[in-house]
Tab-separated table of C-alpha atoms in Angstrom:
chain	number	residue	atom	x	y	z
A	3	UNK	CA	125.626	75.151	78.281
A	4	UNK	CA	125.338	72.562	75.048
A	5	UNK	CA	122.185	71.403	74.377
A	6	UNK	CA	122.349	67.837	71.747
A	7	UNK	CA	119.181	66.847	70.464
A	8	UNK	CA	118.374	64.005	68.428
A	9	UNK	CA	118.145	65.565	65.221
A	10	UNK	CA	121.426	67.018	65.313
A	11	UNK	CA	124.202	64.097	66.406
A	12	UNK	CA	127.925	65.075	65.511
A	13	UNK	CA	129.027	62.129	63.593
A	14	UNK	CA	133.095	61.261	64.624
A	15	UNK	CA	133.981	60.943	60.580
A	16	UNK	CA	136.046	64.096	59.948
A	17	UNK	CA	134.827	64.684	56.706
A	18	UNK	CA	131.993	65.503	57.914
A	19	UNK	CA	133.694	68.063	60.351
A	20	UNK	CA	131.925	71.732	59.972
A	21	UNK	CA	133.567	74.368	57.760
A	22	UNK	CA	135.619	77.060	60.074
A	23	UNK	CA	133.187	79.504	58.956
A	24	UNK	CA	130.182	77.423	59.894
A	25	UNK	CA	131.613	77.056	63.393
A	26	UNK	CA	132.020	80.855	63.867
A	27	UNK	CA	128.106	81.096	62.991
A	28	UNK	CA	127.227	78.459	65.982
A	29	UNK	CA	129.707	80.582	68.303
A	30	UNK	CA	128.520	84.476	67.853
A	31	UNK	CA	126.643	85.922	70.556
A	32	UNK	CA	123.664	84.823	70.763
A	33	UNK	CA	120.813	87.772	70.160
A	34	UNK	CA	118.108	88.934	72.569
A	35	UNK	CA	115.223	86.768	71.926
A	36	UNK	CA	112.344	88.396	69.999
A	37	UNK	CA	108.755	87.532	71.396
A	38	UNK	CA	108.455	84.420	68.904
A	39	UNK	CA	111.305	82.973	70.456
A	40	UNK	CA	110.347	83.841	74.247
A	41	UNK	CA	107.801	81.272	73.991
A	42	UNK	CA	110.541	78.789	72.545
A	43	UNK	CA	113.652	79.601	75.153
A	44	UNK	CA	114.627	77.502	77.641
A	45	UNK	CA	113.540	78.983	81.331
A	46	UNK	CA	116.308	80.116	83.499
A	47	UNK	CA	115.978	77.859	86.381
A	48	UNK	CA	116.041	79.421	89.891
A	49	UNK	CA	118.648	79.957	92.392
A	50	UNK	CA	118.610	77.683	95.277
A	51	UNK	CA	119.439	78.901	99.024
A	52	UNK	CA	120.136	76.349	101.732
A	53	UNK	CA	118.328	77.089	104.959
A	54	UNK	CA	121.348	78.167	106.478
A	55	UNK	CA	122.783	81.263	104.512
A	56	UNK	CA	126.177	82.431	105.587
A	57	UNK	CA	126.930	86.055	104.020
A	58	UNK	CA	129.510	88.540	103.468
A	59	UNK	CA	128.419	92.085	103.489
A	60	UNK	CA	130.975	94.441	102.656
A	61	UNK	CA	133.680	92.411	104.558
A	62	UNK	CA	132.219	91.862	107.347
A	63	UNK	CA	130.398	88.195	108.016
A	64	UNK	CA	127.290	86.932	109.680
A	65	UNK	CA	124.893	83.649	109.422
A	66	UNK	CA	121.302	83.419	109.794
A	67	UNK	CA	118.492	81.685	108.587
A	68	UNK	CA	116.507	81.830	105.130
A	69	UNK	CA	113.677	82.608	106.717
A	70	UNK	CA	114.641	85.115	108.974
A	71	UNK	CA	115.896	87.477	105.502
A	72	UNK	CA	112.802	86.774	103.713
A	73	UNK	CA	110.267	87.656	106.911
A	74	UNK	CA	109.050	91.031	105.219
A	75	UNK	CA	108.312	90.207	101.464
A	76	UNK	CA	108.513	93.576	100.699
A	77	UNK	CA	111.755	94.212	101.144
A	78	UNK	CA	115.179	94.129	99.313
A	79	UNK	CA	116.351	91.549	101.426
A	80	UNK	CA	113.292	89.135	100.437
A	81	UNK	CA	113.845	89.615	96.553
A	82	UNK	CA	117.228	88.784	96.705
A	83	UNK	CA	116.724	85.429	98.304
A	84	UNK	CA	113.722	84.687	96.378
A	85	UNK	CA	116.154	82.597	94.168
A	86	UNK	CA	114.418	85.256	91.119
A	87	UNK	CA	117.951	86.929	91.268
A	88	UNK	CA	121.281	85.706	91.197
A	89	UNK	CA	123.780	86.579	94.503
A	90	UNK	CA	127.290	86.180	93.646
A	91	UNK	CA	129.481	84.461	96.432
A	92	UNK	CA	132.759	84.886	97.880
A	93	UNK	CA	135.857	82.737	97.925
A	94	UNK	CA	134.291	81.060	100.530
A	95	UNK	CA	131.058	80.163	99.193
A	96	UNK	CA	129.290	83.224	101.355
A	97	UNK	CA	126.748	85.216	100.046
A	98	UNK	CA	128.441	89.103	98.741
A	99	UNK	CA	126.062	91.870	99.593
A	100	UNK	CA	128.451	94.974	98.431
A	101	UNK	CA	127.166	97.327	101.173
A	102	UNK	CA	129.200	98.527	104.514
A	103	UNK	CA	128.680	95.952	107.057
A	104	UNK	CA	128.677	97.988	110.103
A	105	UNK	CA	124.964	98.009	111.219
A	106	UNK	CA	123.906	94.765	109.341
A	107	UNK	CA	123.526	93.059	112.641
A	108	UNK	CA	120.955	95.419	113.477
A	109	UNK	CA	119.229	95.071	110.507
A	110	UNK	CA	119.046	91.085	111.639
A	111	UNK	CA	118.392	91.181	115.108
A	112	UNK	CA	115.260	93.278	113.804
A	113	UNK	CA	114.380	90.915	111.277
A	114	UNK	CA	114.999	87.866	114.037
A	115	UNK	CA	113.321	89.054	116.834
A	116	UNK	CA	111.946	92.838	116.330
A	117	UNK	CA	114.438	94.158	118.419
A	118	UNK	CA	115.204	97.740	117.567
A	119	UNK	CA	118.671	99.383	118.187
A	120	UNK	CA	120.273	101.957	120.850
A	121	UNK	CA	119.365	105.750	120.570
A	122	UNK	CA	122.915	106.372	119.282
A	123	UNK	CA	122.776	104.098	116.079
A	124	UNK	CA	119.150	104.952	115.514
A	125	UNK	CA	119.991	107.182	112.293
A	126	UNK	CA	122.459	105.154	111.323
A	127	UNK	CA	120.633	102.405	111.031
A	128	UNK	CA	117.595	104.036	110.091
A	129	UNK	CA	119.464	104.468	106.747
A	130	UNK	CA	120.455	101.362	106.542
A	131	UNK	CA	116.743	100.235	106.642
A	132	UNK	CA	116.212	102.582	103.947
A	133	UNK	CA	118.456	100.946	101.312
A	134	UNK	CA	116.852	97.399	102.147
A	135	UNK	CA	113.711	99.001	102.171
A	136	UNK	CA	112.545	97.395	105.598
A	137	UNK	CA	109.214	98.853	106.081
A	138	UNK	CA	108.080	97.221	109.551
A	139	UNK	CA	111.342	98.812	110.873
A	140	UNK	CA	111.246	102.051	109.542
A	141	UNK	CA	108.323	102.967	111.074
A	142	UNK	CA	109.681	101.573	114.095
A	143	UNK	CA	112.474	104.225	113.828
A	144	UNK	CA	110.383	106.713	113.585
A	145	UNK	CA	108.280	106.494	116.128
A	146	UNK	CA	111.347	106.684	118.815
A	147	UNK	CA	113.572	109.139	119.598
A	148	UNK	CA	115.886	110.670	117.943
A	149	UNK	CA	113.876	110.611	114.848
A	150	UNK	CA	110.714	111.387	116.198
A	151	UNK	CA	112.376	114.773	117.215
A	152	UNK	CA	112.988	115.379	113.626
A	153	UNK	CA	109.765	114.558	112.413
A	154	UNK	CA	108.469	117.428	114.962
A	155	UNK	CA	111.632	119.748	113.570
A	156	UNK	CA	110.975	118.753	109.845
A	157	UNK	CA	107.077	120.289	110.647
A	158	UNK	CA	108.384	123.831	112.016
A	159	UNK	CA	111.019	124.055	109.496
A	160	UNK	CA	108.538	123.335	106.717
A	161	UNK	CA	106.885	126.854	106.929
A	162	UNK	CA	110.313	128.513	105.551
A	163	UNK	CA	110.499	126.971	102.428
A	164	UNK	CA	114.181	128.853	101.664
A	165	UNK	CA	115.544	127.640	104.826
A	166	UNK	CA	118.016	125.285	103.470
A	167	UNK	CA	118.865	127.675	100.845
A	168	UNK	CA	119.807	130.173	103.260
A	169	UNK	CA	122.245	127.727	105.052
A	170	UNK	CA	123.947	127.384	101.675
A	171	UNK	CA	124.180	130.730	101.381
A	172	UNK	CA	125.656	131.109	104.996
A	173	UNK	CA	128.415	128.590	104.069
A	174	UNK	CA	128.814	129.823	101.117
A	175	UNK	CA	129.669	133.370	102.129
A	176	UNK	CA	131.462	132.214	104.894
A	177	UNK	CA	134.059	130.215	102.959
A	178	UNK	CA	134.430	132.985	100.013
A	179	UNK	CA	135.682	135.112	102.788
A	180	UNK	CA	137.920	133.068	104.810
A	181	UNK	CA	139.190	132.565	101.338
A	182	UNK	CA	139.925	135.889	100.736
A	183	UNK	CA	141.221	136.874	104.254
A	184	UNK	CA	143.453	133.644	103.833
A	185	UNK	CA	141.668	133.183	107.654
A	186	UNK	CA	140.911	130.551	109.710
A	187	UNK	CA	137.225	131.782	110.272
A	188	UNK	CA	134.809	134.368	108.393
A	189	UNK	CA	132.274	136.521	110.553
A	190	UNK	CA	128.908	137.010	108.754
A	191	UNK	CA	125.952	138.875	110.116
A	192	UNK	CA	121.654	136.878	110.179
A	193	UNK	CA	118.880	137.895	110.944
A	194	UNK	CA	116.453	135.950	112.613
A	195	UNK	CA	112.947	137.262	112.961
A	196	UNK	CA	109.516	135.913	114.056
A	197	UNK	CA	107.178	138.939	113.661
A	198	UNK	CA	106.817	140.507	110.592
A	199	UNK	CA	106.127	143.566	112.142
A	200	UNK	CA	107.916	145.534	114.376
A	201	UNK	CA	107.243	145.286	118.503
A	202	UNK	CA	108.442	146.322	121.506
A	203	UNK	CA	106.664	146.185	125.061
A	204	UNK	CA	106.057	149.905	124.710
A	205	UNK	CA	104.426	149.778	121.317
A	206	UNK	CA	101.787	146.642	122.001
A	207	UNK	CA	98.827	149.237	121.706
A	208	UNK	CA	100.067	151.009	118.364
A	209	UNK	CA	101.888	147.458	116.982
A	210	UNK	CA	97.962	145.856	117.415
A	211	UNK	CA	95.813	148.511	115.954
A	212	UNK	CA	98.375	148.787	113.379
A	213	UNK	CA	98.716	145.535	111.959
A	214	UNK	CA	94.656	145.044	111.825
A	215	UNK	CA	93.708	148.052	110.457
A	216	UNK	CA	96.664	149.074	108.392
A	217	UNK	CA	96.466	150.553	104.708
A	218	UNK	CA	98.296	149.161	101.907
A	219	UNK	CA	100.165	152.259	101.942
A	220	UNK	CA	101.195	151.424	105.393
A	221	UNK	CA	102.061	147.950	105.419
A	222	UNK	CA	105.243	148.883	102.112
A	223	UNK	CA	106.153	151.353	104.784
A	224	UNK	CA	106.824	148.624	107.257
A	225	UNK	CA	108.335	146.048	104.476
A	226	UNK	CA	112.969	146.493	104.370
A	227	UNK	CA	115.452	144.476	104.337
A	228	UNK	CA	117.312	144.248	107.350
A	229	UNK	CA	121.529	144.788	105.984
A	230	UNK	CA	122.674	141.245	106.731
A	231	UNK	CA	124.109	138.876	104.614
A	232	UNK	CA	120.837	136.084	105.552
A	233	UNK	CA	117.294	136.522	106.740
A	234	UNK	CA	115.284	133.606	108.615
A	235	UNK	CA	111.086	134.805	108.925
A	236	UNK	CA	109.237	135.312	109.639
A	237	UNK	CA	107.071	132.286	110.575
A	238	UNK	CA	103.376	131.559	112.554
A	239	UNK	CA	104.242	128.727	115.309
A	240	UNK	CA	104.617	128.607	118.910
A	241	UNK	CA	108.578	127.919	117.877
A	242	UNK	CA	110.281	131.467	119.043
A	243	UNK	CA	113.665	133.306	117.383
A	244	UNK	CA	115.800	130.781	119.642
A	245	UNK	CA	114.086	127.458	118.495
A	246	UNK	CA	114.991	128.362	115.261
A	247	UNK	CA	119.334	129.516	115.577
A	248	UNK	CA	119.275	126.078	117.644
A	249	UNK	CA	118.084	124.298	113.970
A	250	UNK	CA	120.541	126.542	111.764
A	251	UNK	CA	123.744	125.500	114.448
A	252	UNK	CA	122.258	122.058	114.800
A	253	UNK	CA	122.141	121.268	110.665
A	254	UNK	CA	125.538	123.104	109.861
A	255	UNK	CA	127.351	121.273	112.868
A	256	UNK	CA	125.551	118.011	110.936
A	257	UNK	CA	127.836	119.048	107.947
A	258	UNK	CA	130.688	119.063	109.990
A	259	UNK	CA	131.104	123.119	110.452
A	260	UNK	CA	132.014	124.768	113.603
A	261	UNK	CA	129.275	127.425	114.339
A	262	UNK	CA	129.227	130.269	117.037
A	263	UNK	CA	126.783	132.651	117.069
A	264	UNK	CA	125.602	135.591	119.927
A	265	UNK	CA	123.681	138.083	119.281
A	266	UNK	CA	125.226	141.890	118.571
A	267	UNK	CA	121.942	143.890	118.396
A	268	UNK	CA	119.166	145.071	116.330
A	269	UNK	CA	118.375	146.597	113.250
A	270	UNK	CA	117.514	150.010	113.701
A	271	UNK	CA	115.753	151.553	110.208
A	272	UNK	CA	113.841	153.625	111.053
A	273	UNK	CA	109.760	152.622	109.317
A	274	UNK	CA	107.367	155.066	110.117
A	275	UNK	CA	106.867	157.325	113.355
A	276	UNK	CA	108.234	156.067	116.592
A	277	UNK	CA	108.656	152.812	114.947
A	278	UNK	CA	111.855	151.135	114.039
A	279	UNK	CA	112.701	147.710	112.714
A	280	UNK	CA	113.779	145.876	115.915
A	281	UNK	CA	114.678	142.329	114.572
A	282	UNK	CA	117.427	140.966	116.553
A	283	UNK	CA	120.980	140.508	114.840
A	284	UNK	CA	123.118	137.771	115.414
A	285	UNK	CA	126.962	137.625	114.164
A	286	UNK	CA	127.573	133.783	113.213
A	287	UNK	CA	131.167	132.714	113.463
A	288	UNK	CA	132.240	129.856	111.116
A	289	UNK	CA	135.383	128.072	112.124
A	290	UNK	CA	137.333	126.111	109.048
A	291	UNK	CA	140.240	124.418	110.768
């Protein structure tokens, strides 16, 4: 934009015609604008929305009101329509949010009426909610199912703090040996225990005065590890040995890996007396193609 102010009129006599140099001064990019000359600079004016805002988000189109995407101020959706930021449009004057469009309906029919979606687009649009940073909504999401399943989940598998590690180590072993095998599947043997001690129905009596009462010296006689290629426990929660393999096949078949798992025994070191280890053994089958 050219700004002409009286004290600087371009006169039509071409003798008085700027030197070629001069006119490369008045053209350079201009520099950022120190705090003396914030004061001085000409405000940016804001954008202006109509009340009817047609957009294009990712391809896919909708219309809705002004209102409606500023209703939570808090949110993404708000500060872009403030008219504080500038919203490029499409070739046919729409608004261009560059985001998939697949659940943005959701996002409106929320933001419209407070209506939340189906059980099977929950997550989906849960994460959508995230990136616009929907507040009202989220919490909305999370206080239906599926996700307040997870939140339950999320609280039992917080007290193993290496449980994802270990499922990276599961896939990781499995894959280095399908890779070796040149195989369609690797076998790989876990351990899932609850008690850190071992019991049996016959050993109740010595198992309790034992784990009470038990010297230092006895408790490194009941500490091993099991020979498996992953150990899950133990843990304190009402959640037994099966809650937990139904997390570990749940989160790998999340990541798009074909799990089977039964279980092929026990681990039988012998610890100290009539006492052996006992945790359960379960051979996990991973499936590639």
């Amino acid at each position: 934009m050219v700004v002409v102010t009286g004290q600087n009129k371009v006169s039509g006599n071409p003798d008085d015609a700027m030197s070629s140099s001069d006119a490369e001064d008045d053209f350079q990019e201009p520099a950022t604008p120190t705090a003396t000359q914030a004061g001085q600079a000409l405000p940016l004016l804001p954008q202006q929305f109509p009340e009817v805002i047609p957009l294009n988000v990712g391809g896919m189109y909708f219309t809705t009101r002004l209102s409606t995407l500023r209703r939570y101020e808090d949110t993404m959706l708000a500060a872009m329509f403030s008219g504080r930021h500038y919203i490029p449009t499409d070739a046919e004057g729409r608004y261009f949010i560059d985001r998939d469009g697949t659940y943005f309906g959701d996002i409106l029919n929320f933001l419209r009426s407070g209506d939340l979606p189906p059980r099977e687009r929950v997550r989906s649009v849960y994460k959508e909610a995230q990136y616009y940073s929907i507040g009202p909504l989220l919490d909305n999401l999370e206080d239906i199912q599926p996700l307040k399943g997870e939140k339950v989940r999320q609280a039992f598998l917080g007290l193993m703090p290496y449980y994802k590690d270990h499922l990276e180590r599961i896939i990781e072993i499995a894959k280095l040996r399908a890779m070796q095998r040149k195989a369609r599947f690797a076998k790989l043997k876990v351990c899932v225990f609850k008690e850190e001690m071992p019991i049996t129905p016959y050993e109740c009596p010595h198992f309790n005065s034992l784990r009470f009462e038990r010297s230092e010296s006895e408790t490194k006689l009941f500490e091993h590890h099991c020979e498996v290629d992953v150990s899950f426990g133990p843990w304190e929660a009402v959640a037994d040995v099966y809650d937990l393999l139904h997390c570990i096949v749940t989160d790998l078949s999340d990541r798009g890996i074909t799990v089977d798992h039964q279980c092929i025994g026990v681990c039988d070191k012998h610890l100290i007396n009539h006492y052996y280890c006992k945790r359960p053994i379960y051979e996990f089958k991973i499936t590639w193609w």
